[in-house]
């Protein structure tokens, strides 16, 4: 087990006004270690995306504490939070968010260019990420010339090219067909195993979750249980399906 990267303690979050409030996150505590690949599952409305938004500084909790690299995010001002997002966090969303007027190579390189990284180093890091995500032959193409899977792998390469402390992925395979989703997950798994990414992924898909090392199950804003992978991915997939069925869901 690597160093503790994030410590989450008694996190709470509600939405609404004083007349009616809905508590979405109810006292969640968890630790994230360097090299983890975590998946968060649960039914619609369980609080998965809200939890991801809180941990990634896109939203602020009502209560509890989030430490990232020992720094209390609740005490950080907006400028410091922007620096943390730039320097320590990578994002992969269901929408690819690639810029249509730039080649894939330039899209991947964009965060490095904005950070003032030397051109030679930019090219080296982009080429390495492109190789990792199976995109080396597509770098000169524009997003409209790419398949959905290639665009999502490009977005993932862009998220990892800055060497962030942690990558947050929100339903990264949600808009992909099964083959493209599998290719993306294999690339993320390889990046994680090579020590290039600590990943927290929100997903409703048991197959996607089976690529993780641990799976947290949320219900009504609380962690109900956690599975740790000690077997093959296929066997872990079956275990996840069984857990979902036992919690009142259906095996897919």
PDB file of C-alpha atoms in Angstrom:
ATOM      1  CA  UNK A   1       0.000   0.000   0.000  1.00  0.00           C
ATOM      2  CA  UNK A   2       1.408   3.396  -1.015  1.00  0.00           C
ATOM      3  CA  UNK A   3       1.229   6.676   0.819  1.00  0.00           C
ATOM      4  CA  UNK A   4      -2.169   8.018   1.829  1.00  0.00           C
ATOM      5  CA  UNK A   5      -3.148  10.451  -0.901  1.00  0.00           C
ATOM      6  CA  UNK A   6      -6.566  11.546   0.348  1.00  0.00           C
ATOM      7  CA  UNK A   7      -8.395  11.243   3.674  1.00  0.00           C
ATOM      8  CA  UNK A   8     -12.150  11.812   3.694  1.00  0.00           C
ATOM      9  CA  UNK A   9     -13.859  12.114   7.074  1.00  0.00           C
ATOM     10  CA  UNK A  10     -17.600  12.307   7.843  1.00  0.00           C
ATOM     11  CA  UNK A  11     -18.498  14.103   4.607  1.00  0.00           C
ATOM     12  CA  UNK A  12     -22.019  15.552   4.282  1.00  0.00           C
ATOM     13  CA  UNK A  13     -23.806  17.477   1.526  1.00  0.00           C
ATOM     14  CA  UNK A  14     -27.397  18.679   1.140  1.00  0.00           C
ATOM     15  CA  UNK A  15     -29.218  20.535  -1.625  1.00  0.00           C
ATOM     16  CA  UNK A  16     -32.324  22.690  -1.493  1.00  0.00           C
ATOM     17  CA  UNK A  17     -33.495  25.688   0.500  1.00  0.00           C
ATOM     18  CA  UNK A  18     -34.395  26.144   4.136  1.00  0.00           C
ATOM     19  CA  UNK A  19     -37.924  24.939   3.461  1.00  0.00           C
ATOM     20  CA  UNK A  20     -36.896  21.615   2.011  1.00  0.00           C
ATOM     21  CA  UNK A  21     -33.438  20.089   1.993  1.00  0.00           C
ATOM     22  CA  UNK A  22     -32.368  16.753   0.564  1.00  0.00           C
ATOM     23  CA  UNK A  23     -29.283  15.215   2.134  1.00  0.00           C
ATOM     24  CA  UNK A  24     -27.300  13.613  -0.692  1.00  0.00           C
ATOM     25  CA  UNK A  25     -24.132  12.627   1.166  1.00  0.00           C
ATOM     26  CA  UNK A  26     -24.527  11.301   4.717  1.00  0.00           C
ATOM     27  CA  UNK A  27     -21.302  10.986   6.679  1.00  0.00           C
ATOM     28  CA  UNK A  28     -18.991   9.277   4.182  1.00  0.00           C
ATOM     29  CA  UNK A  29     -15.453   8.427   5.306  1.00  0.00           C
ATOM     30  CA  UNK A  30     -12.799   6.750   3.171  1.00  0.00           C
ATOM     31  CA  UNK A  31      -9.092   6.813   2.405  1.00  0.00           C
ATOM     32  CA  UNK A  32      -7.419   6.854  -1.002  1.00  0.00           C
ATOM     33  CA  UNK A  33      -3.859   5.585  -1.340  1.00  0.00           C
ATOM     34  CA  UNK A  34      -1.365   6.243  -4.085  1.00  0.00           C
ATOM     35  CA  UNK A  35      -1.808   3.589  -6.770  1.00  0.00           C
ATOM     36  CA  UNK A  36      -5.443   2.840  -5.925  1.00  0.00           C
ATOM     37  CA  UNK A  37      -7.995   2.161  -8.655  1.00  0.00           C
ATOM     38  CA  UNK A  38     -11.376   2.657  -6.979  1.00  0.00           C
ATOM     39  CA  UNK A  39     -14.874   2.411  -8.403  1.00  0.00           C
ATOM     40  CA  UNK A  40     -17.986   3.886  -6.807  1.00  0.00           C
ATOM     41  CA  UNK A  41     -21.306   2.251  -7.689  1.00  0.00           C
ATOM     42  CA  UNK A  42     -24.899   2.727  -6.660  1.00  0.00           C
ATOM     43  CA  UNK A  43     -28.399   3.375  -8.029  1.00  0.00           C
ATOM     44  CA  UNK A  44     -29.414   6.693  -9.547  1.00  0.00           C
ATOM     45  CA  UNK A  45     -29.604   9.302  -6.811  1.00  0.00           C
ATOM     46  CA  UNK A  46     -27.249   7.419  -4.488  1.00  0.00           C
ATOM     47  CA  UNK A  47     -24.798  10.338  -4.423  1.00  0.00           C
ATOM     48  CA  UNK A  48     -22.036   8.965  -6.691  1.00  0.00           C
ATOM     49  CA  UNK A  49     -21.463  12.046  -8.819  1.00  0.00           C
ATOM     50  CA  UNK A  50     -21.957  14.382  -5.856  1.00  0.00           C
ATOM     51  CA  UNK A  51     -19.215  12.508  -3.992  1.00  0.00           C
ATOM     52  CA  UNK A  52     -16.907  12.765  -7.006  1.00  0.00           C
ATOM     53  CA  UNK A  53     -17.602  16.491  -7.313  1.00  0.00           C
ATOM     54  CA  UNK A  54     -16.796  17.028  -3.637  1.00  0.00           C
ATOM     55  CA  UNK A  55     -13.558  15.061  -3.747  1.00  0.00           C
ATOM     56  CA  UNK A  56     -12.420  16.772  -6.950  1.00  0.00           C
ATOM     57  CA  UNK A  57     -13.071  20.303  -5.533  1.00  0.00           C
ATOM     58  CA  UNK A  58     -15.854  21.028  -8.068  1.00  0.00           C
ATOM     59  CA  UNK A  59     -18.269  21.386  -5.143  1.00  0.00           C
ATOM     60  CA  UNK A  60     -17.924  22.081  -1.427  1.00  0.00           C
ATOM     61  CA  UNK A  61     -19.260  19.852   1.378  1.00  0.00           C
ATOM     62  CA  UNK A  62     -21.538  21.118   4.115  1.00  0.00           C
ATOM     63  CA  UNK A  63     -19.619  19.199   6.738  1.00  0.00           C
ATOM     64  CA  UNK A  64     -16.695  16.861   7.232  1.00  0.00           C
ATOM     65  CA  UNK A  65     -13.150  17.149   5.954  1.00  0.00           C
ATOM     66  CA  UNK A  66     -11.180  16.296   2.822  1.00  0.00           C
ATOM     67  CA  UNK A  67      -7.407  16.153   3.046  1.00  0.00           C
ATOM     68  CA  UNK A  68      -5.481  15.900  -0.236  1.00  0.00           C
ATOM     69  CA  UNK A  69      -1.762  15.354   0.209  1.00  0.00           C
ATOM     70  CA  UNK A  70      -2.292  16.436   3.810  1.00  0.00           C
ATOM     71  CA  UNK A  71      -3.878  19.752   2.810  1.00  0.00           C
ATOM     72  CA  UNK A  72      -7.345  20.565   4.134  1.00  0.00           C
ATOM     73  CA  UNK A  73      -9.374  21.516   1.054  1.00  0.00           C
ATOM     74  CA  UNK A  74     -12.008  23.173   3.226  1.00  0.00           C
ATOM     75  CA  UNK A  75      -9.461  25.801   4.263  1.00  0.00           C
ATOM     76  CA  UNK A  76      -8.292  26.498   0.710  1.00  0.00           C
ATOM     77  CA  UNK A  77      -9.483  29.629  -1.104  1.00  0.00           C
ATOM     78  CA  UNK A  78     -10.734  29.641  -4.672  1.00  0.00           C
ATOM     79  CA  UNK A  79      -7.321  30.523  -6.122  1.00  0.00           C
ATOM     80  CA  UNK A  80      -5.655  27.686  -4.243  1.00  0.00           C
ATOM     81  CA  UNK A  81      -8.405  25.258  -5.314  1.00  0.00           C
ATOM     82  CA  UNK A  82      -7.793  26.268  -8.943  1.00  0.00           C
ATOM     83  CA  UNK A  83      -4.090  25.515  -8.483  1.00  0.00           C
ATOM     84  CA  UNK A  84      -4.911  22.116  -6.977  1.00  0.00           C
ATOM     85  CA  UNK A  85      -7.188  21.255  -9.919  1.00  0.00           C
ATOM     86  CA  UNK A  86      -4.453  22.336 -12.343  1.00  0.00           C
ATOM     87  CA  UNK A  87      -1.518  20.619 -10.653  1.00  0.00           C
ATOM     88  CA  UNK A  88      -2.901  17.596  -8.810  1.00  0.00           C
ATOM     89  CA  UNK A  89      -6.179  16.478 -10.404  1.00  0.00           C
ATOM     90  CA  UNK A  90      -7.131  14.984 -13.763  1.00  0.00           C
ATOM     91  CA  UNK A  91     -10.719  14.756 -15.014  1.00  0.00           C
ATOM     92  CA  UNK A  92     -12.365  12.289 -17.400  1.00  0.00           C
ATOM     93  CA  UNK A  93     -16.021  13.002 -18.151  1.00  0.00           C
ATOM     94  CA  UNK A  94     -18.609  11.125 -20.189  1.00  0.00           C
ATOM     95  CA  UNK A  95     -18.451  13.986 -22.711  1.00  0.00           C
ATOM     96  CA  UNK A  96     -15.048  14.114 -24.348  1.00  0.00           C
ATOM     97  CA  UNK A  97     -14.623  17.921 -24.234  1.00  0.00           C
ATOM     98  CA  UNK A  98     -12.012  17.914 -27.003  1.00  0.00           C
ATOM     99  CA  UNK A  99     -11.555  21.137 -28.980  1.00  0.00           C
ATOM    100  CA  UNK A 100     -12.719  20.606 -32.568  1.00  0.00           C
ATOM    101  CA  UNK A 101     -10.304  23.117 -34.093  1.00  0.00           C
ATOM    102  CA  UNK A 102      -7.217  21.370 -32.685  1.00  0.00           C
ATOM    103  CA  UNK A 103      -5.587  18.079 -33.626  1.00  0.00           C
ATOM    104  CA  UNK A 104      -5.648  15.238 -31.143  1.00  0.00           C
ATOM    105  CA  UNK A 105      -1.958  15.851 -30.425  1.00  0.00           C
ATOM    106  CA  UNK A 106      -2.644  19.507 -29.584  1.00  0.00           C
ATOM    107  CA  UNK A 107      -5.676  18.566 -27.481  1.00  0.00           C
ATOM    108  CA  UNK A 108      -3.587  16.196 -25.377  1.00  0.00           C
ATOM    109  CA  UNK A 109      -0.765  18.745 -25.125  1.00  0.00           C
ATOM    110  CA  UNK A 110      -3.045  21.655 -24.131  1.00  0.00           C
ATOM    111  CA  UNK A 111      -2.721  21.366 -20.309  1.00  0.00           C
ATOM    112  CA  UNK A 112       1.077  21.203 -20.606  1.00  0.00           C
ATOM    113  CA  UNK A 113       1.195  24.192 -22.948  1.00  0.00           C
ATOM    114  CA  UNK A 114      -0.996  26.212 -20.571  1.00  0.00           C
ATOM    115  CA  UNK A 115       1.383  25.323 -17.730  1.00  0.00           C
ATOM    116  CA  UNK A 116       4.411  26.552 -19.683  1.00  0.00           C
ATOM    117  CA  UNK A 117       6.122  23.166 -20.059  1.00  0.00           C
ATOM    118  CA  UNK A 118       9.087  23.137 -22.468  1.00  0.00           C
ATOM    119  CA  UNK A 119       8.061  22.125 -26.032  1.00  0.00           C
ATOM    120  CA  UNK A 120      10.468  19.183 -26.164  1.00  0.00           C
ATOM    121  CA  UNK A 121       9.096  17.768 -22.922  1.00  0.00           C
ATOM    122  CA  UNK A 122       5.531  18.372 -24.103  1.00  0.00           C
ATOM    123  CA  UNK A 123       6.120  16.319 -27.234  1.00  0.00           C
ATOM    124  CA  UNK A 124       7.755  13.488 -25.282  1.00  0.00           C
ATOM    125  CA  UNK A 125       4.926  13.244 -22.757  1.00  0.00           C
ATOM    126  CA  UNK A 126       2.210  13.475 -25.404  1.00  0.00           C
ATOM    127  CA  UNK A 127       3.821  10.711 -27.471  1.00  0.00           C
ATOM    128  CA  UNK A 128       4.099   8.473 -24.423  1.00  0.00           C
ATOM    129  CA  UNK A 129       0.453   8.998 -23.460  1.00  0.00           C
ATOM    130  CA  UNK A 130      -0.643   8.408 -27.053  1.00  0.00           C
ATOM    131  CA  UNK A 131       1.208   5.099 -27.055  1.00  0.00           C
ATOM    132  CA  UNK A 132      -0.306   4.090 -23.724  1.00  0.00           C
ATOM    133  CA  UNK A 133      -3.843   4.780 -25.001  1.00  0.00           C
ATOM    134  CA  UNK A 134      -3.302   3.308 -28.477  1.00  0.00           C
ATOM    135  CA  UNK A 135      -3.526   6.641 -30.276  1.00  0.00           C
ATOM    136  CA  UNK A 136      -0.089   7.026 -31.869  1.00  0.00           C
ATOM    137  CA  UNK A 137      -1.469   6.725 -35.428  1.00  0.00           C
ATOM    138  CA  UNK A 138      -4.203   9.301 -34.810  1.00  0.00           C
ATOM    139  CA  UNK A 139      -2.338  12.298 -33.376  1.00  0.00           C
ATOM    140  CA  UNK A 140      -2.624  14.403 -36.534  1.00  0.00           C
ATOM    141  CA  UNK A 141      -6.387  13.858 -36.792  1.00  0.00           C
ATOM    142  CA  UNK A 142      -9.090  16.250 -35.621  1.00  0.00           C
ATOM    143  CA  UNK A 143     -11.826  15.113 -33.199  1.00  0.00           C
ATOM    144  CA  UNK A 144     -14.412  14.871 -36.000  1.00  0.00           C
ATOM    145  CA  UNK A 145     -12.181  12.288 -37.692  1.00  0.00           C
ATOM    146  CA  UNK A 146     -12.080  10.046 -34.597  1.00  0.00           C
ATOM    147  CA  UNK A 147     -14.460   7.406 -33.258  1.00  0.00           C
ATOM    148  CA  UNK A 148     -16.136   7.871 -29.886  1.00  0.00           C
ATOM    149  CA  UNK A 149     -13.703   5.450 -28.277  1.00  0.00           C
ATOM    150  CA  UNK A 150     -10.684   7.237 -29.738  1.00  0.00           C
ATOM    151  CA  UNK A 151     -12.005  10.589 -28.525  1.00  0.00           C
ATOM    152  CA  UNK A 152     -12.541   9.259 -25.005  1.00  0.00           C
ATOM    153  CA  UNK A 153      -9.073   7.723 -24.933  1.00  0.00           C
ATOM    154  CA  UNK A 154      -7.759  11.070 -26.144  1.00  0.00           C
ATOM    155  CA  UNK A 155      -9.573  12.842 -23.322  1.00  0.00           C
ATOM    156  CA  UNK A 156      -8.100  10.312 -20.890  1.00  0.00           C
ATOM    157  CA  UNK A 157      -4.591  10.857 -22.269  1.00  0.00           C
ATOM    158  CA  UNK A 158      -5.084  14.598 -21.791  1.00  0.00           C
ATOM    159  CA  UNK A 159      -6.184  14.019 -18.179  1.00  0.00           C
ATOM    160  CA  UNK A 160      -3.065  11.966 -17.413  1.00  0.00           C
ATOM    161  CA  UNK A 161      -0.462  13.917 -19.396  1.00  0.00           C
ATOM    162  CA  UNK A 162       0.124  16.369 -16.533  1.00  0.00           C
ATOM    163  CA  UNK A 163       0.974  13.453 -14.204  1.00  0.00           C
ATOM    164  CA  UNK A 164      -1.772  14.341 -11.694  1.00  0.00           C
ATOM    165  CA  UNK A 165      -1.895  12.955  -8.174  1.00  0.00           C
ATOM    166  CA  UNK A 166      -5.363  11.533  -8.811  1.00  0.00           C
ATOM    167  CA  UNK A 167      -7.727  11.106 -11.774  1.00  0.00           C
ATOM    168  CA  UNK A 168     -11.492  11.375 -11.312  1.00  0.00           C
ATOM    169  CA  UNK A 169     -13.561   9.608 -13.987  1.00  0.00           C
ATOM    170  CA  UNK A 170     -17.331  10.180 -14.162  1.00  0.00           C
ATOM    171  CA  UNK A 171     -19.033   7.386 -16.155  1.00  0.00           C
ATOM    172  CA  UNK A 172     -16.114   7.307 -18.642  1.00  0.00           C
ATOM    173  CA  UNK A 173     -17.601   4.435 -20.673  1.00  0.00           C
ATOM    174  CA  UNK A 174     -21.198   5.696 -20.557  1.00  0.00           C
ATOM    175  CA  UNK A 175     -21.264   6.921 -24.164  1.00  0.00           C
ATOM    176  CA  UNK A 176     -19.147   4.109 -25.638  1.00  0.00           C
ATOM    177  CA  UNK A 177     -19.977   0.777 -27.241  1.00  0.00           C
ATOM    178  CA  UNK A 178     -18.717  -2.346 -25.461  1.00  0.00           C
ATOM    179  CA  UNK A 179     -15.511  -2.693 -27.496  1.00  0.00           C
ATOM    180  CA  UNK A 180     -14.528   0.971 -27.130  1.00  0.00           C
ATOM    181  CA  UNK A 181     -15.341   0.851 -23.430  1.00  0.00           C
ATOM    182  CA  UNK A 182     -13.166  -2.214 -22.961  1.00  0.00           C
ATOM    183  CA  UNK A 183     -10.249  -0.557 -24.778  1.00  0.00           C
ATOM    184  CA  UNK A 184     -10.518   2.523 -22.571  1.00  0.00           C
ATOM    185  CA  UNK A 185     -10.679   0.446 -19.384  1.00  0.00           C
ATOM    186  CA  UNK A 186      -7.674  -1.644 -20.433  1.00  0.00           C
ATOM    187  CA  UNK A 187      -5.690   1.555 -21.034  1.00  0.00           C
ATOM    188  CA  UNK A 188      -6.698   3.021 -17.664  1.00  0.00           C
ATOM    189  CA  UNK A 189      -5.818  -0.263 -15.956  1.00  0.00           C
ATOM    190  CA  UNK A 190      -2.396  -0.267 -17.645  1.00  0.00           C
ATOM    191  CA  UNK A 191      -1.766   3.350 -16.642  1.00  0.00           C
ATOM    192  CA  UNK A 192      -2.697   2.480 -13.070  1.00  0.00           C
ATOM    193  CA  UNK A 193      -0.481  -0.609 -12.976  1.00  0.00           C
ATOM    194  CA  UNK A 194       2.471   1.328 -14.392  1.00  0.00           C
ATOM    195  CA  UNK A 195       2.129   3.836 -11.559  1.00  0.00           C
ATOM    196  CA  UNK A 196       0.976   6.688 -13.790  1.00  0.00           C
ATOM    197  CA  UNK A 197      -2.496   7.086 -12.346  1.00  0.00           C
ATOM    198  CA  UNK A 198      -4.434   6.813  -9.107  1.00  0.00           C
ATOM    199  CA  UNK A 199      -8.040   6.542 -10.277  1.00  0.00           C
ATOM    200  CA  UNK A 200     -11.457   7.044  -8.697  1.00  0.00           C
ATOM    201  CA  UNK A 201     -14.197   6.125 -11.163  1.00  0.00           C
ATOM    202  CA  UNK A 202     -17.948   6.594 -10.769  1.00  0.00           C
ATOM    203  CA  UNK A 203     -19.899   4.039 -12.803  1.00  0.00           C
ATOM    204  CA  UNK A 204     -23.235   2.245 -12.922  1.00  0.00           C
ATOM    205  CA  UNK A 205     -21.675  -0.557 -15.000  1.00  0.00           C
ATOM    206  CA  UNK A 206     -20.480  -3.685 -13.182  1.00  0.00           C
ATOM    207  CA  UNK A 207     -18.189  -4.597 -16.087  1.00  0.00           C
ATOM    208  CA  UNK A 208     -16.399  -1.239 -15.847  1.00  0.00           C
ATOM    209  CA  UNK A 209     -16.177  -1.529 -12.066  1.00  0.00           C
ATOM    210  CA  UNK A 210     -14.530  -4.951 -12.355  1.00  0.00           C
ATOM    211  CA  UNK A 211     -11.372  -3.247 -13.677  1.00  0.00           C
ATOM    212  CA  UNK A 212     -10.928  -1.487 -10.338  1.00  0.00           C
ATOM    213  CA  UNK A 213      -9.013  -2.844  -7.354  1.00  0.00           C
ATOM    214  CA  UNK A 214     -11.799  -1.889  -4.939  1.00  0.00           C
ATOM    215  CA  UNK A 215     -15.495  -1.117  -5.391  1.00  0.00           C
ATOM    216  CA  UNK A 216     -17.525   1.026  -3.000  1.00  0.00           C
ATOM    217  CA  UNK A 217     -21.325   0.640  -3.048  1.00  0.00           C
ATOM    218  CA  UNK A 218     -23.390   3.711  -2.192  1.00  0.00           C
ATOM    219  CA  UNK A 219     -27.045   3.785  -1.176  1.00  0.00           C
ATOM    220  CA  UNK A 220     -28.837   6.944  -0.025  1.00  0.00           C
ATOM    221  CA  UNK A 221     -25.586   8.853   0.335  1.00  0.00           C
ATOM    222  CA  UNK A 222     -23.844   6.287   2.513  1.00  0.00           C
ATOM    223  CA  UNK A 223     -21.246   3.586   1.865  1.00  0.00           C
ATOM    224  CA  UNK A 224     -23.037   0.282   2.322  1.00  0.00           C
ATOM    225  CA  UNK A 225     -20.095  -2.009   1.660  1.00  0.00           C
ATOM    226  CA  UNK A 226     -16.788  -2.401  -0.138  1.00  0.00           C
ATOM    227  CA  UNK A 227     -15.356  -5.199  -2.262  1.00  0.00           C
ATOM    228  CA  UNK A 228     -11.617  -5.729  -2.715  1.00  0.00           C
ATOM    229  CA  UNK A 229     -10.429  -7.626  -5.783  1.00  0.00           C
ATOM    230  CA  UNK A 230      -8.437 -10.722  -4.836  1.00  0.00           C
ATOM    231  CA  UNK A 231      -9.234 -12.793  -7.906  1.00  0.00           C
ATOM    232  CA  UNK A 232      -9.374 -12.490 -11.693  1.00  0.00           C
ATOM    233  CA  UNK A 233     -11.280  -9.603 -13.227  1.00  0.00           C
ATOM    234  CA  UNK A 234     -13.933 -11.999 -14.518  1.00  0.00           C
ATOM    235  CA  UNK A 235     -14.474 -13.515 -11.061  1.00  0.00           C
ATOM    236  CA  UNK A 236     -14.560 -10.035  -9.536  1.00  0.00           C
ATOM    237  CA  UNK A 237     -17.215  -9.048 -12.077  1.00  0.00           C
ATOM    238  CA  UNK A 238     -19.405 -11.937 -10.903  1.00  0.00           C
ATOM    239  CA  UNK A 239     -18.878 -10.921  -7.287  1.00  0.00           C
ATOM    240  CA  UNK A 240     -19.931  -7.338  -8.091  1.00  0.00           C
ATOM    241  CA  UNK A 241     -23.078  -8.590  -9.822  1.00  0.00           C
ATOM    242  CA  UNK A 242     -23.923 -10.753  -6.815  1.00  0.00           C
ATOM    243  CA  UNK A 243     -23.431  -7.790  -4.488  1.00  0.00           C
ATOM    244  CA  UNK A 244     -25.703  -5.592  -6.601  1.00  0.00           C
ATOM    245  CA  UNK A 245     -28.378  -8.326  -6.587  1.00  0.00           C
ATOM    246  CA  UNK A 246     -28.148  -8.698  -2.806  1.00  0.00           C
ATOM    247  CA  UNK A 247     -28.627  -4.931  -2.424  1.00  0.00           C
ATOM    248  CA  UNK A 248     -31.867  -5.083  -4.393  1.00  0.00           C
ATOM    249  CA  UNK A 249     -30.520  -4.419  -7.852  1.00  0.00           C
ATOM    250  CA  UNK A 250     -30.570  -6.792 -10.795  1.00  0.00           C
ATOM    251  CA  UNK A 251     -27.856  -8.871 -12.346  1.00  0.00           C
ATOM    252  CA  UNK A 252     -27.251  -7.555 -15.869  1.00  0.00           C
TER     253      UNK A 252
END
